[in-house]
XYZ file of C-alpha atoms in Angstrom:
420
model
C 102.178 77.684 119.054
C 98.610 77.743 120.357
C 96.110 79.867 118.502
C 95.081 82.854 120.584
C 91.478 83.763 121.155
C 89.918 86.278 118.850
C 90.656 89.857 119.763
C 87.155 90.933 118.817
C 85.045 92.614 121.516
C 82.530 90.343 123.182
C 79.971 93.044 123.864
C 78.078 94.007 120.699
C 77.007 97.333 122.096
C 80.358 98.383 123.474
C 81.611 101.890 122.919
C 83.843 102.485 119.967
C 87.566 102.337 120.774
C 88.024 105.995 120.003
C 85.767 106.873 122.909
C 82.651 107.457 120.855
C 79.544 105.457 121.541
C 78.679 103.368 118.528
C 75.923 104.956 116.491
C 72.688 103.172 115.832
C 72.097 100.986 112.807
C 70.925 103.171 109.901
C 67.182 103.191 109.352
C 65.789 101.535 106.278
C 64.795 103.830 103.424
C 61.381 105.397 103.530
C 58.416 104.517 101.345
C 59.579 104.097 97.774
C 57.428 106.725 96.168
C 60.344 108.335 94.386
C 62.809 111.029 95.299
C 63.205 114.477 93.716
C 62.365 114.443 90.051
C 60.556 111.144 90.407
C 63.757 109.183 90.944
C 63.851 106.243 93.302
C 64.687 107.445 96.814
C 68.010 106.951 98.543
C 68.396 105.313 101.873
C 68.776 107.094 104.133
C 90.512 101.122 123.346
C 92.417 100.248 120.306
C 92.514 96.513 119.657
C 95.458 97.013 117.321
C 98.515 99.112 117.181
C 97.338 101.104 114.114
C 100.308 103.461 114.215
C 102.645 102.029 116.844
C 102.980 98.279 116.544
C 105.821 96.396 118.228
C 107.027 95.112 114.875
C 109.091 97.424 112.690
C 106.904 98.967 110.035
C 107.947 98.903 106.394
C 108.675 102.312 104.832
C 105.678 103.912 103.178
C 105.804 106.341 100.315
C 104.939 109.936 101.114
C 102.356 112.177 99.493
C 101.848 115.613 101.082
C 98.369 115.945 99.547
C 97.247 112.501 100.683
C 96.182 111.970 97.106
C 96.632 108.241 97.513
C 94.760 107.790 100.777
C 91.729 105.690 99.945
C 88.743 104.671 102.023
C 88.105 101.441 100.188
C 85.472 100.429 102.657
C 83.942 103.878 102.928
C 80.917 103.266 100.775
C 80.391 99.692 100.103
C 78.028 98.055 97.434
C 76.983 96.905 97.680
C 79.805 98.201 99.113
C 82.894 100.111 98.725
C 83.824 103.123 96.717
C 87.491 104.046 96.969
C 86.960 107.489 98.393
C 90.187 109.461 98.439
C 90.791 111.752 101.372
C 92.820 114.871 101.939
C 94.222 116.058 105.222
C 95.235 114.626 108.554
C 93.905 111.959 110.867
C 91.982 114.706 112.657
C 90.086 115.625 109.476
C 89.446 111.972 108.726
C 88.143 111.454 112.250
C 85.763 114.403 111.925
C 84.487 113.236 108.532
C 83.816 109.702 109.729
C 82.567 110.484 113.233
C 78.908 109.654 112.514
C 79.500 106.270 110.897
C 77.743 103.492 112.805
C 80.219 100.968 114.195
C 79.328 97.469 115.294
C 80.933 94.083 115.794
C 80.092 92.577 112.405
C 82.560 89.705 112.480
C 82.146 87.877 115.773
C 84.366 84.791 115.758
C 85.419 85.381 112.136
C 87.762 88.233 113.045
C 91.488 87.617 112.776
C 93.152 86.339 115.924
C 96.386 87.850 117.173
C 98.134 84.749 115.846
C 96.807 85.631 112.397
C 98.150 89.172 112.659
C 94.905 90.648 113.900
C 96.596 92.831 116.496
C 98.444 94.917 113.905
C 97.698 96.825 110.704
C 101.211 96.230 109.392
C 100.309 93.048 107.529
C 97.682 92.210 104.890
C 94.151 93.522 105.400
C 91.057 91.510 104.523
C 87.607 93.053 104.674
C 84.172 91.568 104.124
C 81.840 93.825 102.154
C 78.124 92.983 102.226
C 75.261 94.602 100.349
C 71.671 94.286 101.507
C 68.466 95.348 99.811
C 66.327 96.521 102.740
C 62.983 98.132 101.898
C 60.293 99.726 104.013
C 57.681 97.096 103.238
C 59.946 94.227 104.296
C 60.487 93.043 107.857
C 63.813 94.156 109.347
C 64.966 90.566 109.779
C 63.829 89.413 106.322
C 66.939 90.546 104.471
C 69.507 88.584 102.483
C 72.928 89.760 101.422
C 73.081 89.283 97.665
C 76.395 91.106 97.242
C 79.298 89.415 98.974
C 82.750 90.798 98.239
C 86.112 90.148 99.870
C 88.543 93.051 99.713
C 92.175 91.960 100.042
C 94.976 94.468 100.556
C 98.458 92.899 100.669
C 100.996 93.768 103.349
C 102.589 96.275 100.966
C 99.355 98.325 101.219
C 99.719 99.546 97.644
C 97.187 97.360 95.868
C 93.625 96.121 96.381
C 91.780 93.090 95.065
C 88.022 92.538 94.912
C 86.694 88.966 94.903
C 82.948 88.319 94.690
C 81.411 85.154 96.129
C 78.406 83.902 94.100
C 75.156 84.384 96.033
C 73.985 80.862 95.173
C 77.121 79.112 96.430
C 76.165 76.145 98.583
C 77.614 76.483 102.071
C 77.469 74.940 105.506
C 75.983 77.672 107.693
C 77.010 77.093 111.323
C 74.617 77.276 114.293
C 74.087 80.797 115.616
C 72.856 81.193 119.164
C 71.965 84.881 118.879
C 69.178 84.225 116.366
C 68.383 80.669 117.438
C 69.536 79.255 114.106
C 70.376 75.543 114.372
C 72.709 75.444 111.367
C 72.316 73.752 108.019
C 73.175 73.689 104.331
C 71.817 76.459 102.098
C 72.761 79.096 99.556
C 75.378 81.339 101.125
C 73.242 84.492 100.839
C 70.783 82.887 103.296
C 73.385 83.158 106.079
C 72.673 86.853 106.586
C 68.960 86.263 106.941
C 69.508 83.350 109.348
C 71.668 85.523 111.590
C 69.368 88.560 111.413
C 66.126 86.846 112.420
C 64.707 86.752 115.957
C 66.356 90.020 116.940
C 69.820 89.224 115.604
C 69.607 92.270 113.339
C 72.112 93.303 110.708
C 74.912 92.750 113.203
C 73.908 89.134 113.690
C 73.420 88.678 109.968
C 76.917 89.916 109.216
C 78.475 87.800 111.956
C 76.892 84.599 110.697
C 77.799 85.454 107.103
C 81.419 86.105 108.120
C 81.596 82.818 110.022
C 80.080 80.963 107.053
C 82.611 82.458 104.640
C 85.482 81.669 106.998
C 84.313 78.062 107.181
C 84.024 77.915 103.383
C 87.241 79.691 102.361
C 89.432 79.725 105.463
C 89.762 83.525 105.272
C 89.503 85.531 108.515
C 88.810 89.253 108.486
C 90.198 92.522 109.810
C 86.954 94.370 109.308
C 83.596 94.437 107.567
C 80.988 96.785 106.185
C 77.297 96.559 105.299
C 75.550 98.975 102.987
C 71.911 99.327 102.042
C 71.508 99.433 98.263
C 69.129 102.376 98.529
C 71.611 104.399 100.550
C 74.357 103.605 98.076
C 72.552 105.742 95.504
C 73.238 108.835 97.644
C 76.977 108.261 97.365
C 76.833 108.085 93.576
C 74.611 111.169 93.431
C 77.164 113.035 95.547
C 79.789 112.103 92.976
C 77.410 113.320 90.239
C 77.617 110.483 87.735
C 79.884 107.505 87.123
C 81.138 106.180 83.799
C 79.981 102.613 83.189
C 80.728 100.530 80.108
C 77.784 98.189 79.596
C 78.990 94.885 78.145
C 75.576 93.374 77.397
C 72.296 95.201 76.831
C 69.878 94.279 79.594
C 66.268 95.141 80.425
C 65.727 96.082 84.055
C 63.702 93.669 86.164
C 63.159 96.301 88.830
C 62.414 99.669 87.234
C 60.364 101.369 84.515
C 59.829 104.910 83.211
C 56.527 106.671 83.857
C 56.179 110.034 82.124
C 59.916 109.875 81.493
C 60.795 109.403 85.164
C 62.370 106.197 86.555
C 60.347 104.421 89.242
C 60.312 101.078 90.995
C 57.944 98.759 89.136
C 55.736 98.320 92.215
C 55.278 102.093 92.470
C 54.948 102.588 88.714
C 52.019 100.137 88.613
C 50.184 102.165 91.250
C 50.134 105.221 88.982
C 47.967 103.415 86.421
C 49.987 105.091 83.679
C 51.911 103.574 80.806
C 55.172 101.947 81.884
C 58.202 101.964 79.599
C 60.949 99.457 80.533
C 64.337 100.753 81.610
C 66.887 99.275 79.212
C 70.627 99.589 79.786
C 72.153 99.885 76.318
C 75.524 98.438 75.392
C 78.405 100.918 75.390
C 80.159 103.384 77.693
C 78.023 106.084 79.291
C 77.719 108.405 82.273
C 75.102 107.081 84.676
C 73.247 108.826 87.457
C 72.984 107.057 90.789
C 69.652 105.346 90.161
C 70.753 104.016 86.761
C 74.185 102.805 87.874
C 72.716 101.030 90.860
C 69.895 99.485 88.842
C 72.360 98.198 86.232
C 74.581 96.689 88.917
C 71.567 94.812 90.326
C 70.661 92.994 87.098
C 71.371 89.297 86.587
C 68.374 88.035 84.613
C 68.869 88.516 80.899
C 72.663 88.480 81.141
C 74.536 85.532 79.572
C 76.546 84.924 82.741
C 73.690 85.589 85.153
C 74.980 86.310 88.658
C 78.595 86.077 87.456
C 78.006 88.989 85.091
C 76.316 90.867 87.924
C 79.334 90.290 90.170
C 81.645 91.811 87.565
C 79.246 94.713 86.970
C 79.193 95.432 90.708
C 82.975 95.388 90.860
C 83.053 97.639 87.804
C 80.776 100.116 89.561
C 83.001 100.127 92.644
C 86.039 100.896 90.505
C 84.152 103.579 88.581
C 83.195 105.277 91.855
C 86.755 105.092 93.085
C 88.038 106.593 89.858
C 85.439 109.394 89.939
C 86.295 110.249 93.540
C 89.984 110.349 92.649
C 89.635 112.383 89.447
C 86.617 114.520 90.273
C 88.121 117.091 92.614
C 87.237 115.342 95.879
C 90.938 115.138 96.696
C 91.370 118.884 96.916
C 87.986 119.971 98.235
C 87.427 119.080 101.915
C 83.817 120.317 101.762
C 82.954 117.928 98.931
C 84.838 115.212 100.709
C 82.753 115.666 103.846
C 79.558 115.505 101.771
C 80.721 112.233 100.260
C 81.642 110.645 103.576
C 78.387 111.796 105.173
C 76.378 110.363 102.280
C 78.125 107.040 102.790
C 77.911 107.207 106.560
C 74.127 107.377 106.538
C 73.908 104.219 104.481
C 76.287 101.749 106.044
C 77.574 100.060 109.177
C 81.281 99.525 109.701
C 83.559 97.290 111.748
C 87.274 98.119 111.818
C 88.133 95.432 114.324
C 88.622 97.784 117.258
C 90.821 100.279 115.414
C 89.827 103.961 115.182
C 88.558 104.565 111.643
C 91.156 107.245 110.986
C 93.993 104.813 111.773
C 92.476 102.172 109.520
C 92.144 104.620 106.638
C 95.572 106.129 107.249
C 97.161 102.707 106.855
C 95.689 102.248 103.368
C 96.943 105.510 101.925
C 98.896 103.714 99.176
C 95.825 102.325 97.418
C 94.148 104.194 94.570
C 91.258 103.553 92.206
C 93.523 102.440 89.380
C 94.993 99.791 91.643
C 91.707 98.004 92.275
C 92.076 94.619 90.594
C 88.782 92.806 90.003
C 88.916 89.003 90.176
C 86.456 86.295 89.086
C 85.459 83.198 91.011
C 84.883 79.993 89.030
C 86.425 81.825 86.080
C 83.164 83.733 85.708
C 80.987 80.776 84.750
C 78.470 78.463 86.399
C 79.849 75.557 88.416
C 76.923 73.493 89.647
C 77.211 70.633 92.116
C 75.070 67.517 92.629
C 72.466 69.609 94.489
C 72.125 71.931 91.486
C 73.734 74.774 93.419
C 76.925 76.682 92.843
C 80.199 75.361 94.266
C 83.626 76.984 94.328
C 85.976 75.173 91.939
C 89.532 74.100 92.712
C 91.130 77.163 91.142
C 88.925 79.483 93.220
C 89.797 77.625 96.427
C 93.473 78.028 95.518
C 92.826 81.745 95.078
C 91.381 82.001 98.589
C 94.359 80.072 99.935
C 96.570 82.689 98.256
C 94.565 85.372 100.065
C 95.261 83.642 103.396
C 98.972 83.376 102.610
C 99.144 86.939 101.231
C 100.363 85.565 97.908
C 97.477 86.748 95.761
C 99.690 88.758 93.398
C 101.706 85.661 92.593
C 98.526 83.643 92.082
C 97.039 86.220 89.704
C 100.286 86.349 87.738
C 100.124 82.576 87.291
C 96.351 82.556 86.625
C 95.606 85.695 84.542
C 92.246 84.207 83.528
C 90.806 85.165 86.930
C 91.100 88.882 86.151
C 87.800 90.498 85.189
C 87.592 91.954 81.706
C 85.317 94.837 82.779
C 86.739 98.322 82.199
């Protein structure tokens, strides 16, 4: 059977399938002089058959309060924060109406032959985190957080798999940015696609194509979030409970007069700087602290592998807080949460109205987010002194493609993250 062409739209600026015109890419955060209280500032045609596919849909469990409807991709770290939603598709549509939508996948979207024309099967999303700052050029951005979200066809479980930022990869040529292709660390793919006017959309497309070439996984959707904007989502939740496994001194922030500031801004004050240290143990963290902790890799025994697990831990903590913190029964708080996320990220649902995409994943909850490790959570250098995905990890991605990840994890329990 011949493989069909990708169903993805060819026009990057096309109107959203729901009839809305795609919103603009969120602006980068303003000058980092500190937010209130001296804290670092925050950032500021249906291609599928979402509800009526030709294939018979499997029965789904009912919940009149929609307590198990989760927007896994709603606020992504980095990326995503399982944000539970109450109400109908109409309410969901209203809450998500301002989210910027773009074609973030290009040729890496699932073809119809891969089940891309229906939401009935497994769902794979690419979650990218960027650290865009006012003093940096718009096209000088790398994606240091790369997470694949896999939801099996049963739609009652979710898996998070982080790809190491230093993984060596073959980055394909990309006409939009004039990139000729080459071998580099995988996080460079975003920058290569974003330069010369490619923008975040181009960066995400080239990253998605690079990951597809590396792992064989195609995607149903994608999301990009600015780290600075992610803080707003956590602040809307209040705090999140994080269990710090290893004490680590921040490489990015210090206290000045008891207030946390970026090091670059703290130095400008001329005052004494006290390092921010994340102490071992479980604690409630405000947005700035949780985000700063999830950014650390220097000083941790596992380096970037520890950071990957800490990022996944933060995602799960946010999902749990949204589920247990009253968001489920308070539409006003829910709207605040979605709006906070919407200002910070760009989304691609593969041509499906957001409300249909979310509605399909109503069986997933925070407690069902399973965090998985690549390379068993340890360094795996190649002859070029860069990271490479080991055989077990490649088998794990093959299980993602075949929608047999649960069976793989059962047979390889060592890939499950130990973070709580």
